[in-house]
Amino acid sequence: MNTPNIRTGHGFDLHRLVEGRKLILGGVEIPHHLGLLGHSDADCLIHALADSILGALALPDIGHHFPDHDPSNLNLDSSIILTAVVEMAKDRGYTIGNIDLTIIAQRPKLGSYLPAIRTNLSSLLHIPEDCIGLKATTHEQIGSLGREEGIATHAVCLLFKN
Ligand code: MG
């Protein structure tokens, strides 16, 4: 049976906002009085993106590849996770075509940080910035995200074989 030349994937991640942690999204540190809680650097944008690529490859999620019970993953820079996942795609003959990301954060306002995140993702993924959709929205003060208890990200990606 042939495997497809084009694959899509979806990822979702959410981390709780707490005091005493840095807020890192897409590998960029964002000034805020709260940060995301997690075993790694808790970068929910990169986690959702990495899971979308793994999903496209029909591989298990990042928790399988980088388990939170492994002390070597403590405070891990999520850029390392993304780089490893891009290699997994490459090893299987796939190139990343485009990605589309939506961050859900009631606060802080993220608009002014999106260009820096996009530039960083472009270099981590080796794809042009015009192949990176990146949006931020609030949760209209509804529910846990609206109460600023956490930040979430949805991600989709397209992979293709040359
Ligand atoms: Mg996560």
PDB file of C-alpha atoms in Angstrom, residues 22-142:
ATOM      1  CA  LYS A  22       8.722  32.544  32.391  1.00  0.00           C
ATOM      2  CA  LEU A  23       6.162  32.926  29.613  1.00  0.00           C
ATOM      3  CA  ILE A  24       7.662  31.380  26.479  1.00  0.00           C
ATOM      4  CA  LEU A  25       5.639  31.029  23.274  1.00  0.00           C
ATOM      5  CA  GLY A  26       7.165  29.867  20.008  1.00  0.00           C
ATOM      6  CA  GLY A  27      10.592  30.022  21.646  1.00  0.00           C
ATOM      7  CA  VAL A  28      10.227  33.737  22.423  1.00  0.00           C
ATOM      8  CA  GLU A  29      10.171  35.005  26.006  1.00  0.00           C
ATOM      9  CA  ILE A  30       7.237  37.365  26.542  1.00  0.00           C
ATOM     10  CA  PRO A  31       7.232  39.818  29.460  1.00  0.00           C
ATOM     11  CA  HIS A  32       4.321  38.970  31.787  1.00  0.00           C
ATOM     12  CA  HIS A  33       3.776  38.570  35.531  1.00  0.00           C
ATOM     13  CA  LEU A  34       2.707  34.933  34.983  1.00  0.00           C
ATOM     14  CA  GLY A  35       4.318  32.072  33.054  1.00  0.00           C
ATOM     15  CA  LEU A  36       3.279  28.623  31.863  1.00  0.00           C
ATOM     16  CA  LEU A  37       3.624  25.672  34.228  1.00  0.00           C
ATOM     17  CA  GLY A  38       5.124  22.437  32.934  1.00  0.00           C
ATOM     18  CA  HIS A  39       7.942  19.926  33.169  1.00  0.00           C
ATOM     19  CA  SER A  40       9.654  21.489  30.130  1.00  0.00           C
ATOM     20  CA  ASP A  41       9.597  25.221  29.394  1.00  0.00           C
ATOM     21  CA  ALA A  42       5.824  24.643  28.834  1.00  0.00           C
ATOM     22  CA  ASP A  43       5.815  26.360  25.428  1.00  0.00           C
ATOM     23  CA  CYS A  44       2.264  25.375  24.420  1.00  0.00           C
ATOM     24  CA  LEU A  45       2.683  26.848  20.939  1.00  0.00           C
ATOM     25  CA  ILE A  46       5.667  24.662  20.066  1.00  0.00           C
ATOM     26  CA  HIS A  47       4.037  21.647  21.759  1.00  0.00           C
ATOM     27  CA  ALA A  48       0.865  21.986  19.658  1.00  0.00           C
ATOM     28  CA  LEU A  49       2.936  22.524  16.513  1.00  0.00           C
ATOM     29  CA  ALA A  50       5.170  19.499  17.215  1.00  0.00           C
ATOM     30  CA  ASP A  51       2.084  17.360  17.889  1.00  0.00           C
ATOM     31  CA  SER A  52       0.558  18.469  14.575  1.00  0.00           C
ATOM     32  CA  ILE A  53       3.675  17.270  12.727  1.00  0.00           C
ATOM     33  CA  LEU A  54       3.711  13.984  14.678  1.00  0.00           C
ATOM     34  CA  GLY A  55      -0.013  13.615  13.952  1.00  0.00           C
ATOM     35  CA  ALA A  56       0.593  14.099  10.229  1.00  0.00           C
ATOM     36  CA  LEU A  57       3.206  11.334  10.422  1.00  0.00           C
ATOM     37  CA  ALA A  58       0.774   9.118  12.417  1.00  0.00           C
ATOM     38  CA  LEU A  59       3.350   8.944  15.221  1.00  0.00           C
ATOM     39  CA  PRO A  60       2.627   9.131  18.982  1.00  0.00           C
ATOM     40  CA  ASP A  61       2.506  12.589  20.597  1.00  0.00           C
ATOM     41  CA  ILE A  62       5.406  14.483  22.187  1.00  0.00           C
ATOM     42  CA  GLY A  63       4.595  13.052  25.625  1.00  0.00           C
ATOM     43  CA  HIS A  64       5.684   9.675  24.217  1.00  0.00           C
ATOM     44  CA  HIS A  65       8.956  10.973  22.757  1.00  0.00           C
ATOM     45  CA  PHE A  66       9.761  13.409  25.615  1.00  0.00           C
ATOM     46  CA  PRO A  67       8.080  11.930  28.733  1.00  0.00           C
ATOM     47  CA  ASP A  68       7.576  14.236  31.730  1.00  0.00           C
ATOM     48  CA  HIS A  69       8.848  11.508  34.102  1.00  0.00           C
ATOM     49  CA  ASP A  70      12.286  11.748  32.468  1.00  0.00           C
ATOM     50  CA  PRO A  71      14.453  14.145  34.538  1.00  0.00           C
ATOM     51  CA  SER A  72      16.511  15.000  31.444  1.00  0.00           C
ATOM     52  CA  ASN A  73      13.409  16.763  30.066  1.00  0.00           C
ATOM     53  CA  LEU A  74      13.104  19.045  33.115  1.00  0.00           C
ATOM     54  CA  ASN A  75      12.916  22.690  31.945  1.00  0.00           C
ATOM     55  CA  LEU A  76      13.703  21.432  28.432  1.00  0.00           C
ATOM     56  CA  ASP A  77      13.872  24.117  25.732  1.00  0.00           C
ATOM     57  CA  SER A  78      10.949  23.140  23.497  1.00  0.00           C
ATOM     58  CA  SER A  79      12.925  24.246  20.437  1.00  0.00           C
ATOM     59  CA  ILE A  80      14.837  20.974  20.926  1.00  0.00           C
ATOM     60  CA  ILE A  81      11.538  19.049  20.737  1.00  0.00           C
ATOM     61  CA  LEU A  82      10.533  20.851  17.535  1.00  0.00           C
ATOM     62  CA  THR A  83      13.927  20.284  15.921  1.00  0.00           C
ATOM     63  CA  ALA A  84      13.722  16.560  16.749  1.00  0.00           C
ATOM     64  CA  VAL A  85      10.210  16.298  15.303  1.00  0.00           C
ATOM     65  CA  VAL A  86      11.245  18.093  12.094  1.00  0.00           C
ATOM     66  CA  GLU A  87      14.044  15.489  11.789  1.00  0.00           C
ATOM     67  CA  MET A  88      11.472  12.674  12.208  1.00  0.00           C
ATOM     68  CA  ALA A  89       9.516  14.137   9.268  1.00  0.00           C
ATOM     69  CA  LYS A  90      12.686  14.512   7.194  1.00  0.00           C
ATOM     70  CA  ASP A  91      13.743  10.920   7.977  1.00  0.00           C
ATOM     71  CA  ARG A  92      10.434   9.765   6.478  1.00  0.00           C
ATOM     72  CA  GLY A  93      10.934  11.883   3.342  1.00  0.00           C
ATOM     73  CA  TYR A  94       8.567  14.718   4.290  1.00  0.00           C
ATOM     74  CA  THR A  95       9.072  18.477   4.056  1.00  0.00           C
ATOM     75  CA  ILE A  96       6.892  20.938   5.949  1.00  0.00           C
ATOM     76  CA  GLY A  97       4.749  22.879   3.473  1.00  0.00           C
ATOM     77  CA  ASN A  98       2.890  25.315   5.693  1.00  0.00           C
ATOM     78  CA  ILE A  99       1.610  25.596   9.243  1.00  0.00           C
ATOM     79  CA  ASP A 100      -1.247  27.563  10.803  1.00  0.00           C
ATOM     80  CA  LEU A 101      -1.368  28.378  14.509  1.00  0.00           C
ATOM     81  CA  THR A 102      -3.918  30.041  16.767  1.00  0.00           C
ATOM     82  CA  ILE A 103      -2.912  31.050  20.288  1.00  0.00           C
ATOM     83  CA  ILE A 104      -5.750  31.561  22.783  1.00  0.00           C
ATOM     84  CA  ALA A 105      -4.663  33.966  25.517  1.00  0.00           C
ATOM     85  CA  GLN A 106      -6.875  36.385  27.390  1.00  0.00           C
ATOM     86  CA  ARG A 107      -3.732  38.234  28.458  1.00  0.00           C
ATOM     87  CA  PRO A 108      -1.086  39.356  27.705  1.00  0.00           C
ATOM     88  CA  LYS A 109      -1.846  40.941  24.363  1.00  0.00           C
ATOM     89  CA  LEU A 110       0.397  39.027  21.965  1.00  0.00           C
ATOM     90  CA  GLY A 111       0.061  40.975  18.710  1.00  0.00           C
ATOM     91  CA  SER A 112       3.355  42.813  19.019  1.00  0.00           C
ATOM     92  CA  TYR A 113       5.266  39.549  19.678  1.00  0.00           C
ATOM     93  CA  LEU A 114       3.900  37.596  16.720  1.00  0.00           C
ATOM     94  CA  PRO A 115       6.529  38.821  14.199  1.00  0.00           C
ATOM     95  CA  ALA A 116       9.394  37.630  16.467  1.00  0.00           C
ATOM     96  CA  ILE A 117       7.679  34.254  17.028  1.00  0.00           C
ATOM     97  CA  ARG A 118       7.157  33.847  13.286  1.00  0.00           C
ATOM     98  CA  THR A 119      10.815  34.628  12.546  1.00  0.00           C
ATOM     99  CA  ASN A 120      11.935  32.106  15.168  1.00  0.00           C
ATOM    100  CA  LEU A 121       9.615  29.369  13.851  1.00  0.00           C
ATOM    101  CA  SER A 122      10.808  30.056  10.306  1.00  0.00           C
ATOM    102  CA  SER A 123      14.380  29.354  11.362  1.00  0.00           C
ATOM    103  CA  LEU A 124      13.494  26.273  13.452  1.00  0.00           C
ATOM    104  CA  LEU A 125      11.369  24.741  10.672  1.00  0.00           C
ATOM    105  CA  HIS A 126      13.493  25.906   7.705  1.00  0.00           C
ATOM    106  CA  ILE A 127      10.410  27.278   5.924  1.00  0.00           C
ATOM    107  CA  PRO A 128       9.669  30.833   4.723  1.00  0.00           C
ATOM    108  CA  GLU A 129       7.693  33.154   6.990  1.00  0.00           C
ATOM    109  CA  ASP A 130       4.931  33.379   4.385  1.00  0.00           C
ATOM    110  CA  CYS A 131       4.267  29.671   5.045  1.00  0.00           C
ATOM    111  CA  ILE A 132       3.567  30.378   8.728  1.00  0.00           C
ATOM    112  CA  GLY A 133       0.072  31.470   9.739  1.00  0.00           C
ATOM    113  CA  LEU A 134       0.107  32.815  13.288  1.00  0.00           C
ATOM    114  CA  LYS A 135      -2.826  34.404  15.088  1.00  0.00           C
ATOM    115  CA  ALA A 136      -3.645  35.268  18.668  1.00  0.00           C
ATOM    116  CA  THR A 137      -7.144  35.601  20.034  1.00  0.00           C
ATOM    117  CA  THR A 138      -8.696  36.126  23.451  1.00  0.00           C
ATOM    118  CA  HIS A 139     -11.284  33.768  24.940  1.00  0.00           C
ATOM    119  CA  GLU A 140     -13.785  36.614  25.398  1.00  0.00           C
ATOM    120  CA  GLN A 141     -13.394  36.277  29.197  1.00  0.00           C
ATOM    121  CA  ILE A 142     -15.330  32.983  29.014  1.00  0.00           C
TER     122      ILE A 142
END
